[in-house]
Coordinates of C-alpha atoms in Angstrom, one line a residue:
M15 CA 16.4 -13.1 16.0
S16 CA 13.6 -11.6 13.7
Q17 CA 11.9 -8.3 13.2
Y18 CA 9.0 -10.6 14.0
Q19 CA 10.0 -12.2 16.9
N20 CA 11.4 -9.1 18.5
D21 CA 8.1 -7.1 17.7
I22 CA 6.5 -9.6 19.6
Q23 CA 8.3 -9.0 22.9
S24 CA 8.2 -5.3 22.2
I25 CA 4.4 -5.2 22.3
D26 CA 4.6 -8.7 25.1
S27 CA 6.5 -5.4 27.1
L28 CA 4.4 -3.0 26.5
K29 CA 1.5 -5.0 27.3
Q30 CA 2.9 -5.1 31.0
Q31 CA 3.4 -1.5 30.8
H32 CA -0.5 -1.3 30.9
G33 CA -1.5 -3.7 33.6
K34 CA -5.1 -5.4 32.8
G35 CA -6.9 -3.0 30.7
W36 CA -4.8 -4.7 27.5
D37 CA -5.3 -8.5 28.5
A38 CA -7.8 -9.5 25.6
I39 CA -3.6 -7.9 23.5
N40 CA -1.8 -10.8 22.0
A41 CA 1.3 -9.7 21.8
E42 CA 1.7 -12.6 18.4
S43 CA -1.4 -11.5 15.9
A44 CA -0.1 -6.8 16.5
A45 CA 3.5 -8.2 15.7
R46 CA 1.5 -10.2 12.8
M47 CA -0.8 -6.5 11.4
R48 CA 2.8 -4.5 12.1
A49 CA 4.2 -6.5 9.3
Q50 CA 0.8 -6.5 6.5
N51 CA 1.2 -3.1 7.2
R52 CA 5.5 -2.7 7.0
F53 CA 4.8 1.1 5.3
R54 CA 3.4 3.5 7.6
T55 CA 2.9 6.3 4.9
G56 CA 4.0 7.3 1.4
L57 CA 7.6 9.1 1.7
D58 CA 8.9 5.2 3.9
I59 CA 8.0 4.1 0.0
A60 CA 9.7 6.6 -1.4
R61 CA 13.1 5.8 0.5
Y62 CA 12.7 2.7 0.0
T63 CA 11.9 1.8 -3.7
A64 CA 14.5 4.8 -4.2
G65 CA 17.5 2.9 -2.9
I66 CA 16.0 -0.9 -4.8
M67 CA 17.0 2.2 -8.3
R68 CA 20.1 3.2 -6.9
R69 CA 21.4 -0.4 -6.3
D70 CA 20.2 -1.1 -8.7
M71 CA 21.9 1.4 -11.6
A72 CA 25.3 1.1 -9.8
A73 CA 25.0 -2.9 -10.7
Y74 CA 23.0 -1.8 -14.3
D75 CA 27.3 0.2 -14.6
A76 CA 28.6 -3.1 -13.7
D77 CA 26.7 -5.2 -16.0
P78 CA 24.7 -4.0 -18.5
S79 CA 22.9 -7.7 -19.1
K80 CA 21.4 -6.2 -15.7
Y81 CA 18.7 -4.2 -16.6
T82 CA 15.9 -2.8 -15.7
Q83 CA 11.8 -3.8 -17.5
S84 CA 8.5 -2.4 -16.2
L85 CA 5.2 -2.1 -17.0
G86 CA 2.6 0.9 -17.8
C87 CA -0.6 0.5 -14.9
W88 CA -3.7 2.1 -14.5
H89 CA -5.4 0.9 -11.4
G90 CA -4.4 0.0 -8.1
F91 CA -5.3 -3.5 -9.0
I92 CA -3.6 -4.2 -12.4
G93 CA 0.1 -3.2 -10.7
Q94 CA -1.3 -6.3 -7.5
Q95 CA -2.3 -8.8 -10.4
K96 CA 1.1 -7.2 -12.0
M97 CA 3.5 -7.8 -9.4
I98 CA 1.7 -11.0 -7.5
S99 CA 2.8 -12.5 -10.9
I100 CA 5.9 -11.8 -11.1
K101 CA 6.9 -13.4 -7.0
K102 CA 4.3 -16.5 -8.7
H103 CA 6.4 -17.2 -11.0
F104 CA 9.9 -15.5 -10.6
N105 CA 10.1 -15.5 -6.7
S106 CA 11.5 -12.2 -6.4
T107 CA 10.7 -8.4 -7.7
E108 CA 14.3 -7.9 -8.2
R109 CA 14.9 -5.0 -11.0
R110 CA 11.0 -5.1 -11.9
Y111 CA 9.5 -1.9 -11.4
L112 CA 6.1 -0.3 -12.6
Y113 CA 5.9 2.9 -14.8
L114 CA 2.7 4.8 -14.6
S115 CA 2.3 6.7 -17.5
G116 CA 0.0 10.0 -17.5
W117 CA -1.4 8.5 -21.3
M118 CA -3.4 6.3 -18.9
I119 CA -4.4 8.6 -16.6
A120 CA -5.5 10.6 -19.1
A121 CA -7.7 8.7 -21.4
L122 CA -8.7 6.0 -18.5
R123 CA -8.5 8.5 -14.8
S124 CA -10.1 12.0 -15.7
E125 CA -13.6 13.4 -14.6
F126 CA -14.3 14.6 -18.7
G127 CA -13.6 11.4 -19.7
P128 CA -11.7 10.1 -22.5
L129 CA -8.8 11.9 -23.0
P130 CA -5.4 12.7 -25.4
D131 CA -2.7 12.2 -24.4
Q132 CA -1.6 16.5 -23.9
S133 CA -1.9 17.1 -20.0
M134 CA -6.0 18.8 -19.7
H135 CA -6.7 15.6 -16.5
E136 CA -6.7 16.8 -13.4
K137 CA -3.9 17.7 -11.9
T138 CA -4.4 15.2 -8.9
A139 CA -4.7 12.3 -10.5
V140 CA -1.6 11.4 -11.1
A141 CA -0.8 11.6 -7.1
A142 CA -4.1 9.4 -6.6
L143 CA -3.2 7.3 -8.4
I144 CA 0.5 6.5 -7.4
K145 CA -1.4 6.3 -3.5
E146 CA -4.4 3.6 -5.5
L147 CA -0.6 0.7 -6.7
Y148 CA 0.3 0.9 -3.5
T149 CA -2.2 1.0 -1.2
F150 CA -3.0 -2.5 -4.0
L151 CA 0.7 -3.3 -3.6
R152 CA 0.7 -3.2 0.4
Q153 CA -2.9 -5.3 0.4
A154 CA -1.4 -7.6 -1.4
D155 CA 1.6 -7.7 1.1
A156 CA -0.8 -8.0 3.9
R157 CA -3.2 -11.7 2.2
E158 CA 0.2 -12.8 1.4
L159 CA 1.1 -12.7 4.7
G160 CA -2.4 -13.9 5.8
G161 CA -2.1 -16.3 4.1
L162 CA 1.3 -18.5 5.9
Y163 CA 0.0 -16.9 9.7
R164 CA -2.4 -19.4 8.3
Q165 CA -0.2 -21.6 7.6
L166 CA 1.9 -21.5 10.5
D167 CA -1.2 -21.8 13.0
S168 CA -1.3 -24.8 11.9
A169 CA 1.8 -26.4 10.9
E170 CA 4.4 -27.8 13.4
G171 CA 8.4 -28.9 13.4
A172 CA 10.1 -28.7 10.5
A173 CA 7.2 -27.4 8.2
R174 CA 6.3 -24.8 10.8
A175 CA 10.2 -23.4 11.3
A176 CA 9.5 -23.3 7.5
I177 CA 6.9 -21.3 7.5
Q178 CA 8.5 -19.1 9.7
D179 CA 10.9 -18.4 7.5
K180 CA 9.1 -17.5 4.6
I181 CA 7.4 -15.3 7.4
D182 CA 11.0 -13.9 8.4
N183 CA 12.3 -13.5 5.0
F184 CA 8.6 -11.8 3.0
V185 CA 9.8 -10.6 -0.6
T186 CA 6.8 -7.6 -0.8
H187 CA 5.8 -6.7 -3.7
V188 CA 6.2 -2.7 -3.2
V189 CA 8.7 -1.5 -6.3
P190 CA 9.8 1.7 -7.4
I191 CA 7.4 3.6 -9.3
I192 CA 9.1 5.7 -12.3
A193 CA 5.6 8.0 -12.6
D194 CA 4.6 10.5 -15.5
I195 CA 4.6 14.5 -14.2
D196 CA 4.1 15.1 -18.5
A197 CA 5.5 18.8 -18.8
G198 CA 4.8 19.6 -14.4
F199 CA 1.3 21.1 -16.1
G200 CA 2.7 24.4 -15.4
N201 CA 5.0 27.1 -14.2
A202 CA 7.9 25.4 -12.1
E203 CA 6.1 26.1 -8.6
A204 CA 3.3 24.0 -10.5
T205 CA 5.5 21.9 -10.8
Y206 CA 7.1 20.9 -7.8
L207 CA 3.6 22.0 -6.2
M208 CA 2.7 18.2 -8.4
A209 CA 6.1 16.5 -7.5
K210 CA 5.4 17.3 -4.0
Q211 CA 2.0 15.0 -4.1
M212 CA 3.9 12.6 -5.9
I213 CA 6.3 11.8 -3.9
E214 CA 4.2 12.2 -1.1
A215 CA 2.2 9.8 -2.0
G216 CA 4.9 7.1 -3.0
A217 CA 7.3 7.7 -6.6
C218 CA 10.8 7.3 -6.0
C219 CA 10.9 8.5 -9.1
I220 CA 9.7 11.0 -11.7
Q221 CA 9.9 11.9 -15.3
I222 CA 9.8 15.4 -16.9
E223 CA 9.3 16.0 -20.4
N224 CA 10.9 19.1 -22.2
Q225 CA 7.9 20.7 -23.7
V226 CA 6.0 23.2 -23.5
S227 CA 3.1 22.5 -20.6
D228 CA 0.3 25.0 -22.5
E229 CA 1.1 22.9 -25.0
K230 CA 1.9 19.3 -24.6
Q231 CA 1.1 16.5 -27.2
C232 CA 2.2 12.9 -26.8
G233 CA 5.3 11.7 -28.1
H234 CA 4.2 9.6 -29.7
Q235 CA 2.0 12.5 -32.2
D236 CA 2.6 15.3 -34.5
G237 CA 3.2 19.0 -33.4
K238 CA 5.1 19.2 -29.8
V239 CA 6.8 22.3 -29.3
T240 CA 9.6 22.4 -27.2
V241 CA 11.1 24.7 -24.4
P242 CA 15.0 26.6 -24.2
H243 CA 16.6 24.4 -21.8
E244 CA 17.3 27.1 -19.0
D245 CA 12.8 26.4 -18.3
F246 CA 13.3 22.3 -18.7
L247 CA 16.1 22.9 -15.6
A248 CA 13.8 25.4 -13.7
K249 CA 12.2 22.3 -13.9
I250 CA 14.1 20.0 -13.0
R251 CA 15.2 21.3 -10.0
A252 CA 12.3 22.0 -8.9
V253 CA 11.6 18.0 -8.6
R254 CA 14.8 18.2 -7.1
Y255 CA 13.5 20.4 -4.0
A256 CA 10.8 18.8 -3.5
F257 CA 12.4 16.0 -2.8
L258 CA 14.7 17.3 -1.2
E259 CA 12.7 19.4 1.5
L260 CA 10.4 16.2 1.9
G261 CA 14.4 13.3 2.9
V262 CA 13.4 11.4 -0.1
D263 CA 17.5 12.5 -0.8
D264 CA 17.5 9.5 -3.0
G265 CA 15.2 10.4 -5.4
L266 CA 15.3 9.9 -9.3
I267 CA 14.4 12.6 -12.1
V268 CA 14.0 11.0 -15.5
A269 CA 15.2 13.9 -18.4
R270 CA 12.8 13.1 -21.7
T271 CA 13.9 15.0 -24.2
D272 CA 11.3 15.3 -26.9
S273 CA 13.0 17.3 -29.5
L274 CA 14.1 14.7 -31.9
G275 CA 9.8 14.5 -33.1
A276 CA 9.4 18.3 -31.9
G277 CA 9.9 20.7 -34.7
L278 CA 8.7 23.8 -33.1
T279 CA 9.6 26.0 -30.0
K280 CA 7.4 29.0 -28.6
Q281 CA 9.8 30.7 -27.4
I282 CA 13.7 32.3 -28.6
A283 CA 16.0 31.2 -26.1
Y284 CA 18.2 34.4 -24.7
T285 CA 21.5 34.6 -24.5
R286 CA 23.6 36.4 -22.9
E287 CA 27.0 35.9 -24.5
P288 CA 27.5 33.5 -27.8
G289 CA 27.7 29.4 -27.2
D290 CA 25.8 30.1 -24.1
L291 CA 23.5 28.2 -23.9
G292 CA 20.8 29.5 -25.2
D293 CA 23.0 30.8 -28.5
Q294 CA 22.9 27.0 -29.2
Y295 CA 18.8 26.5 -28.9
N296 CA 19.3 29.2 -31.5
S297 CA 20.8 28.3 -33.8
F298 CA 19.4 25.5 -34.4
L299 CA 16.1 27.5 -35.4
D300 CA 15.3 27.6 -39.7
A301 CA 16.9 31.0 -40.1
E302 CA 17.8 32.9 -42.8
E303 CA 20.0 36.0 -43.2
I304 CA 18.1 39.7 -44.2
T305 CA 19.1 43.2 -44.1
P306 CA 17.7 45.4 -42.4
D307 CA 16.4 47.0 -45.5
A308 CA 14.2 43.2 -46.1
M309 CA 12.9 43.2 -42.9
A310 CA 9.0 42.7 -42.6
N311 CA 6.1 44.3 -40.3
G312 CA 6.3 42.7 -37.3
D313 CA 9.0 40.4 -37.5
V314 CA 11.4 38.6 -35.7
V315 CA 15.3 39.0 -35.5
I316 CA 18.1 37.7 -34.0
K317 CA 21.9 38.4 -33.7
R318 CA 24.2 35.2 -34.3
D319 CA 27.5 35.5 -35.8
G320 CA 27.3 39.1 -36.4
K321 CA 24.2 38.3 -38.6
L322 CA 21.0 39.2 -39.4
L323 CA 18.9 36.5 -39.2
R324 CA 15.0 35.9 -39.4
P325 CA 13.2 32.8 -37.7
K326 CA 10.6 31.5 -39.6
R327 CA 7.4 31.7 -37.3
L328 CA 4.5 30.3 -37.5
P329 CA 1.0 31.4 -38.3
S330 CA 0.6 29.8 -34.7
N331 CA 3.3 32.3 -33.0
L332 CA 5.6 29.3 -33.2
F333 CA 8.6 29.1 -34.4
Q334 CA 10.5 27.0 -36.8
F335 CA 13.4 24.4 -36.1
R336 CA 15.9 23.0 -39.3
E337 CA 15.0 20.2 -40.4
G338 CA 17.4 17.0 -39.0
S339 CA 19.0 18.8 -36.8
G340 CA 16.3 16.4 -33.7
E341 CA 19.0 14.5 -32.3
A342 CA 21.7 16.9 -32.1
R343 CA 19.5 19.1 -30.4
C344 CA 18.6 14.7 -28.1
V345 CA 22.3 15.5 -27.3
L346 CA 22.6 18.7 -26.3
D347 CA 19.0 18.2 -24.4
C348 CA 20.5 15.3 -22.5
I349 CA 23.7 16.3 -21.3
T350 CA 22.3 19.4 -20.5
S351 CA 20.0 17.8 -18.1
L352 CA 22.2 15.2 -16.3
Q353 CA 24.5 18.4 -15.8
N354 CA 22.5 20.0 -13.6
G355 CA 20.4 17.7 -11.2
A356 CA 18.6 15.0 -12.8
D357 CA 20.0 11.1 -12.9
L358 CA 18.3 9.5 -16.1
L359 CA 17.3 10.1 -19.4
W360 CA 15.0 8.9 -21.9
I361 CA 14.8 9.9 -25.7
E362 CA 11.3 9.5 -26.8
T363 CA 11.8 8.0 -30.4
E364 CA 10.1 7.3 -33.8
K365 CA 10.7 3.9 -33.6
P366 CA 12.6 1.1 -31.9
H367 CA 15.8 1.1 -33.4
I368 CA 19.0 0.0 -31.3
A369 CA 21.6 2.2 -34.0
Q370 CA 19.5 5.1 -33.9
I371 CA 19.5 5.1 -29.9
G372 CA 22.9 3.8 -29.0
G373 CA 25.2 7.1 -32.6
M374 CA 22.7 9.4 -30.1
V375 CA 24.3 7.7 -26.1
K376 CA 27.6 7.5 -27.4
E377 CA 27.3 10.8 -28.1
I378 CA 26.6 12.4 -25.0
R379 CA 28.7 9.7 -23.7
K380 CA 31.8 11.7 -24.6
V381 CA 30.1 13.5 -21.9
I382 CA 28.4 11.8 -19.8
P383 CA 30.1 8.4 -19.6
D384 CA 27.9 6.6 -17.2
A385 CA 24.2 8.3 -19.1
K386 CA 21.7 5.9 -19.0
L387 CA 18.4 5.7 -20.3
V388 CA 14.7 5.2 -19.7
Y389 CA 13.6 3.7 -22.9
N390 CA 9.6 3.7 -24.0
N391 CA 8.8 0.3 -26.1
S392 CA 5.8 2.0 -26.9
P393 CA 2.5 0.0 -28.3
S394 CA 2.4 2.8 -30.4
F395 CA 5.6 1.4 -32.5
N396 CA 4.3 -1.6 -34.9
W397 CA 7.1 -3.6 -34.0
T398 CA 6.1 -6.0 -36.0
L399 CA 6.4 -4.1 -39.5
N400 CA 9.4 -1.9 -37.7
F401 CA 11.4 -5.0 -37.4
R402 CA 10.5 -7.1 -41.0
Q403 CA 11.5 -4.1 -42.6
Q404 CA 14.7 -3.9 -40.0
V405 CA 15.2 -7.4 -41.5
F406 CA 14.8 -6.6 -44.9
D407 CA 16.6 -3.6 -44.6
S408 CA 20.0 -6.4 -43.9
M409 CA 19.4 -8.9 -45.8
K410 CA 19.2 -6.0 -48.9
A411 CA 22.0 -5.3 -47.9
E412 CA 23.7 -8.1 -47.7
G413 CA 23.0 -9.6 -51.2
A414 CA 20.2 -11.0 -50.7
D415 CA 17.7 -11.6 -53.8
M416 CA 14.6 -10.2 -51.8
S417 CA 12.5 -10.7 -54.2
A418 CA 9.7 -13.3 -52.3
Y419 CA 9.7 -9.8 -49.8
E420 CA 6.9 -7.3 -50.3
R421 CA 8.7 -4.2 -48.5
S422 CA 5.2 -1.8 -47.4
Q423 CA 3.4 -5.8 -47.0
L424 CA 5.8 -7.1 -45.0
M425 CA 2.5 -6.8 -41.3
S426 CA 0.9 -10.1 -43.8
A427 CA 0.5 -12.7 -41.9
E428 CA 1.7 -14.1 -45.6
Y429 CA 5.5 -13.8 -43.8
D430 CA 4.7 -14.7 -40.6
D431 CA 6.4 -18.7 -41.3
S432 CA 9.1 -17.1 -43.6
E433 CA 13.1 -16.6 -42.8
L434 CA 12.4 -12.5 -42.7
A435 CA 9.9 -13.1 -40.1
R436 CA 11.5 -15.6 -37.7
E437 CA 15.0 -13.1 -38.0
A438 CA 12.6 -10.5 -37.1
D439 CA 11.0 -12.2 -34.2
E440 CA 14.2 -13.4 -32.3
R441 CA 15.2 -9.2 -32.7
I442 CA 12.7 -8.0 -31.2
R443 CA 12.3 -10.7 -28.7
T444 CA 16.4 -9.7 -27.6
F445 CA 15.5 -6.2 -28.3
Q446 CA 15.9 -5.2 -24.5
A447 CA 18.9 -7.0 -23.2
D448 CA 20.4 -5.9 -27.3
A449 CA 20.0 -1.7 -26.6
A450 CA 20.4 -2.5 -22.4
R451 CA 23.9 -3.4 -23.8
E452 CA 24.6 -1.3 -27.1
A453 CA 22.2 1.3 -25.9
G454 CA 23.2 2.6 -23.0
I455 CA 19.6 1.6 -21.4
F456 CA 18.7 1.1 -17.7
H457 CA 15.2 0.7 -18.2
H458 CA 12.5 -0.6 -20.8
L459 CA 9.4 -0.2 -20.0
I460 CA 6.1 -0.6 -21.6
T461 CA 3.8 2.7 -21.8
L462 CA 0.2 1.3 -22.4
P463 CA 0.7 -2.5 -22.1
T464 CA -2.2 -3.4 -19.9
Y465 CA -4.6 -0.6 -22.1
H466 CA -4.3 -3.0 -24.8
T467 CA -4.7 -6.9 -22.5
A468 CA -8.0 -5.2 -21.1
A469 CA -9.7 -3.9 -24.8
L470 CA -8.3 -7.5 -26.6
S471 CA -9.6 -10.2 -23.5
T472 CA -12.1 -8.6 -23.6
D473 CA -13.2 -8.1 -26.4
N474 CA -13.1 -12.1 -26.4
L475 CA -14.9 -12.9 -24.0
A476 CA -17.5 -10.3 -24.8
K477 CA -17.2 -12.4 -28.5
D478 CA -17.5 -15.8 -27.3
Y479 CA -20.1 -14.7 -24.3
F480 CA -22.4 -12.7 -25.9
G481 CA -22.1 -15.1 -28.6
E482 CA -23.0 -19.5 -29.1
Q483 CA -20.7 -19.8 -26.2
G484 CA -22.6 -19.0 -23.3
M485 CA -21.6 -19.4 -20.1
L486 CA -18.5 -21.9 -21.6
G487 CA -16.9 -17.9 -23.1
Y488 CA -16.9 -17.5 -19.7
V489 CA -15.9 -20.9 -18.0
A490 CA -13.4 -22.2 -20.6
G491 CA -11.7 -18.6 -21.3
V492 CA -11.2 -17.1 -18.0
Q493 CA -12.1 -19.0 -15.5
R494 CA -10.9 -22.6 -16.3
K495 CA -7.6 -21.0 -16.7
E496 CA -7.2 -19.5 -13.7
I497 CA -6.7 -22.4 -12.0
R498 CA -5.0 -24.3 -14.2
Q499 CA -2.1 -21.0 -14.3
G500 CA -3.0 -20.3 -10.7
I501 CA -3.7 -17.2 -10.5
A502 CA -4.7 -15.6 -7.9
C503 CA -7.1 -14.2 -8.9
V504 CA -9.8 -16.8 -9.0
K505 CA -10.6 -16.6 -5.3
H506 CA -11.8 -13.2 -5.4
Q507 CA -13.3 -12.9 -1.7
N508 CA -9.8 -13.6 -1.0
M509 CA -8.1 -11.3 -2.9
S510 CA -10.8 -8.4 -1.6
G511 CA -9.6 -9.3 1.1
S512 CA -12.4 -11.5 3.1
D513 CA -10.1 -13.9 4.7
L514 CA -7.0 -11.1 6.3
G515 CA -11.0 -9.6 7.7
D516 CA -12.0 -12.9 9.4
D517 CA -8.0 -12.5 10.6
H518 CA -8.8 -9.3 12.5
K519 CA -12.4 -10.4 13.8
E520 CA -10.5 -13.1 15.1
Y521 CA -8.5 -10.8 17.0
F522 CA -10.8 -7.8 17.8
S523 CA -13.0 -10.7 19.5
G524 CA -12.0 -14.0 19.3
E525 CA -15.0 -17.1 19.3
A526 CA -17.8 -14.4 18.9
A527 CA -16.2 -13.5 15.7
L528 CA -18.7 -14.0 13.0
K529 CA -16.1 -14.8 10.4
A530 CA -16.9 -16.0 7.0
S531 CA -14.2 -17.8 6.0
G532 CA -17.2 -21.9 6.9
K533 CA -17.4 -24.8 4.9
H534 CA -20.3 -22.5 3.0
N535 CA -17.8 -20.2 1.5
T536 CA -17.7 -21.0 -2.0
M537 CA -14.8 -19.9 -2.4
N538 CA -14.0 -23.7 -1.0
Q539 CA -14.5 -25.2 -4.1
F540 CA -11.0 -23.8 -6.2

């Protein structure tokens, strides 16, 4: 017997216990409402989705072709429409998540207005967006089930059984969210408090980076400053304690290293003995050997391998790392994070190059064989130019005549039909599968895609509607496409919950219900 039928029976029993006062309650209607609200709290969601991610990680370890994907969503509606689309096209949400980008919260969700990705937005905005996303995903469940219930009520025989089967085996829109906590917005206690809010809102996976929280920069901008490993590990532990306190025992932590592009540190690490973690961090400092009599006023000096060394300190009071040490620092960051409670890694790179990423993963896996990455397929990369240049370099290395191409101008449309461009596009198309197989990438995400799609579609609509196309700009460019592509949102009243409200009115008021879905509803045109 299905959960749906079990709920009908249990509510019928409750009716009998409460006597005539409950006579007007319909057990099946109440069971339907239960099914439409499967997840009672954010913690229910966090526990459920953590289990999904853990199973997906195990599946990837057995078969790297089973990598996972997500798109960054900056509003509940965007996340909802994404999952409705995925269910429509693939009839499954398997291995498809949501990503919550700190960049997009800063740019789109702050009361200060648009902000750069520097952790200046309100801390509570992150948990608020998680809650909003899951509110919209749960409403998508309720809306789709409501439609199935209406079909069930009008169906008979085999058709009715088929609809009941869809209800009993309903695939929820609720999927894992990988949520960006930036650098923790303060010390480890602040990180713990913010992580609790995020988990209570439904987050099963929290991504945290090793930059200083008060100097935090976007991973694709200059001026990044990292912290010593012990500082970062304290924040990883803070997130783990938050998961455990709230009973989300399978909660996941993504440890992100920005060391590849970060040439600065605010602190010299504390070290007890040669070779310890602090000493390893300090070994990457850009330092020169000096003698005591060569020391200047205010110099900071460290002793290492029996020598006095003066780290290069900038007027900003930051210390500089040796040029070219980024990859080695990334590898150490990753190994250390996994050895201290992180579950997944994020290496922020300056370009999408499988050989570069795979080289670092190979070094990490010498110590942690099952190390896995979450990777940002970032809109900050010029994918077309990067991959055309990669193909140019490989063709040139193989001895091909490249005189028809100007490497620095490969973005030009004049190359679009060339052999080089076709090969580059094919490498872009297969990048995720190739990187999952060759570079240990378990999860591919695009941080800001819906920021760009919103801008692009709005630009096209504005150009046509306010230009010569007028109303045809909307009809041909939007509505006609919605109808023909079967976009659920074309029935915007239904999407906003009108039919759900009608169902409830009928449950509550019976024949006296004043419903909106009558014959004069213009949504009947679609």
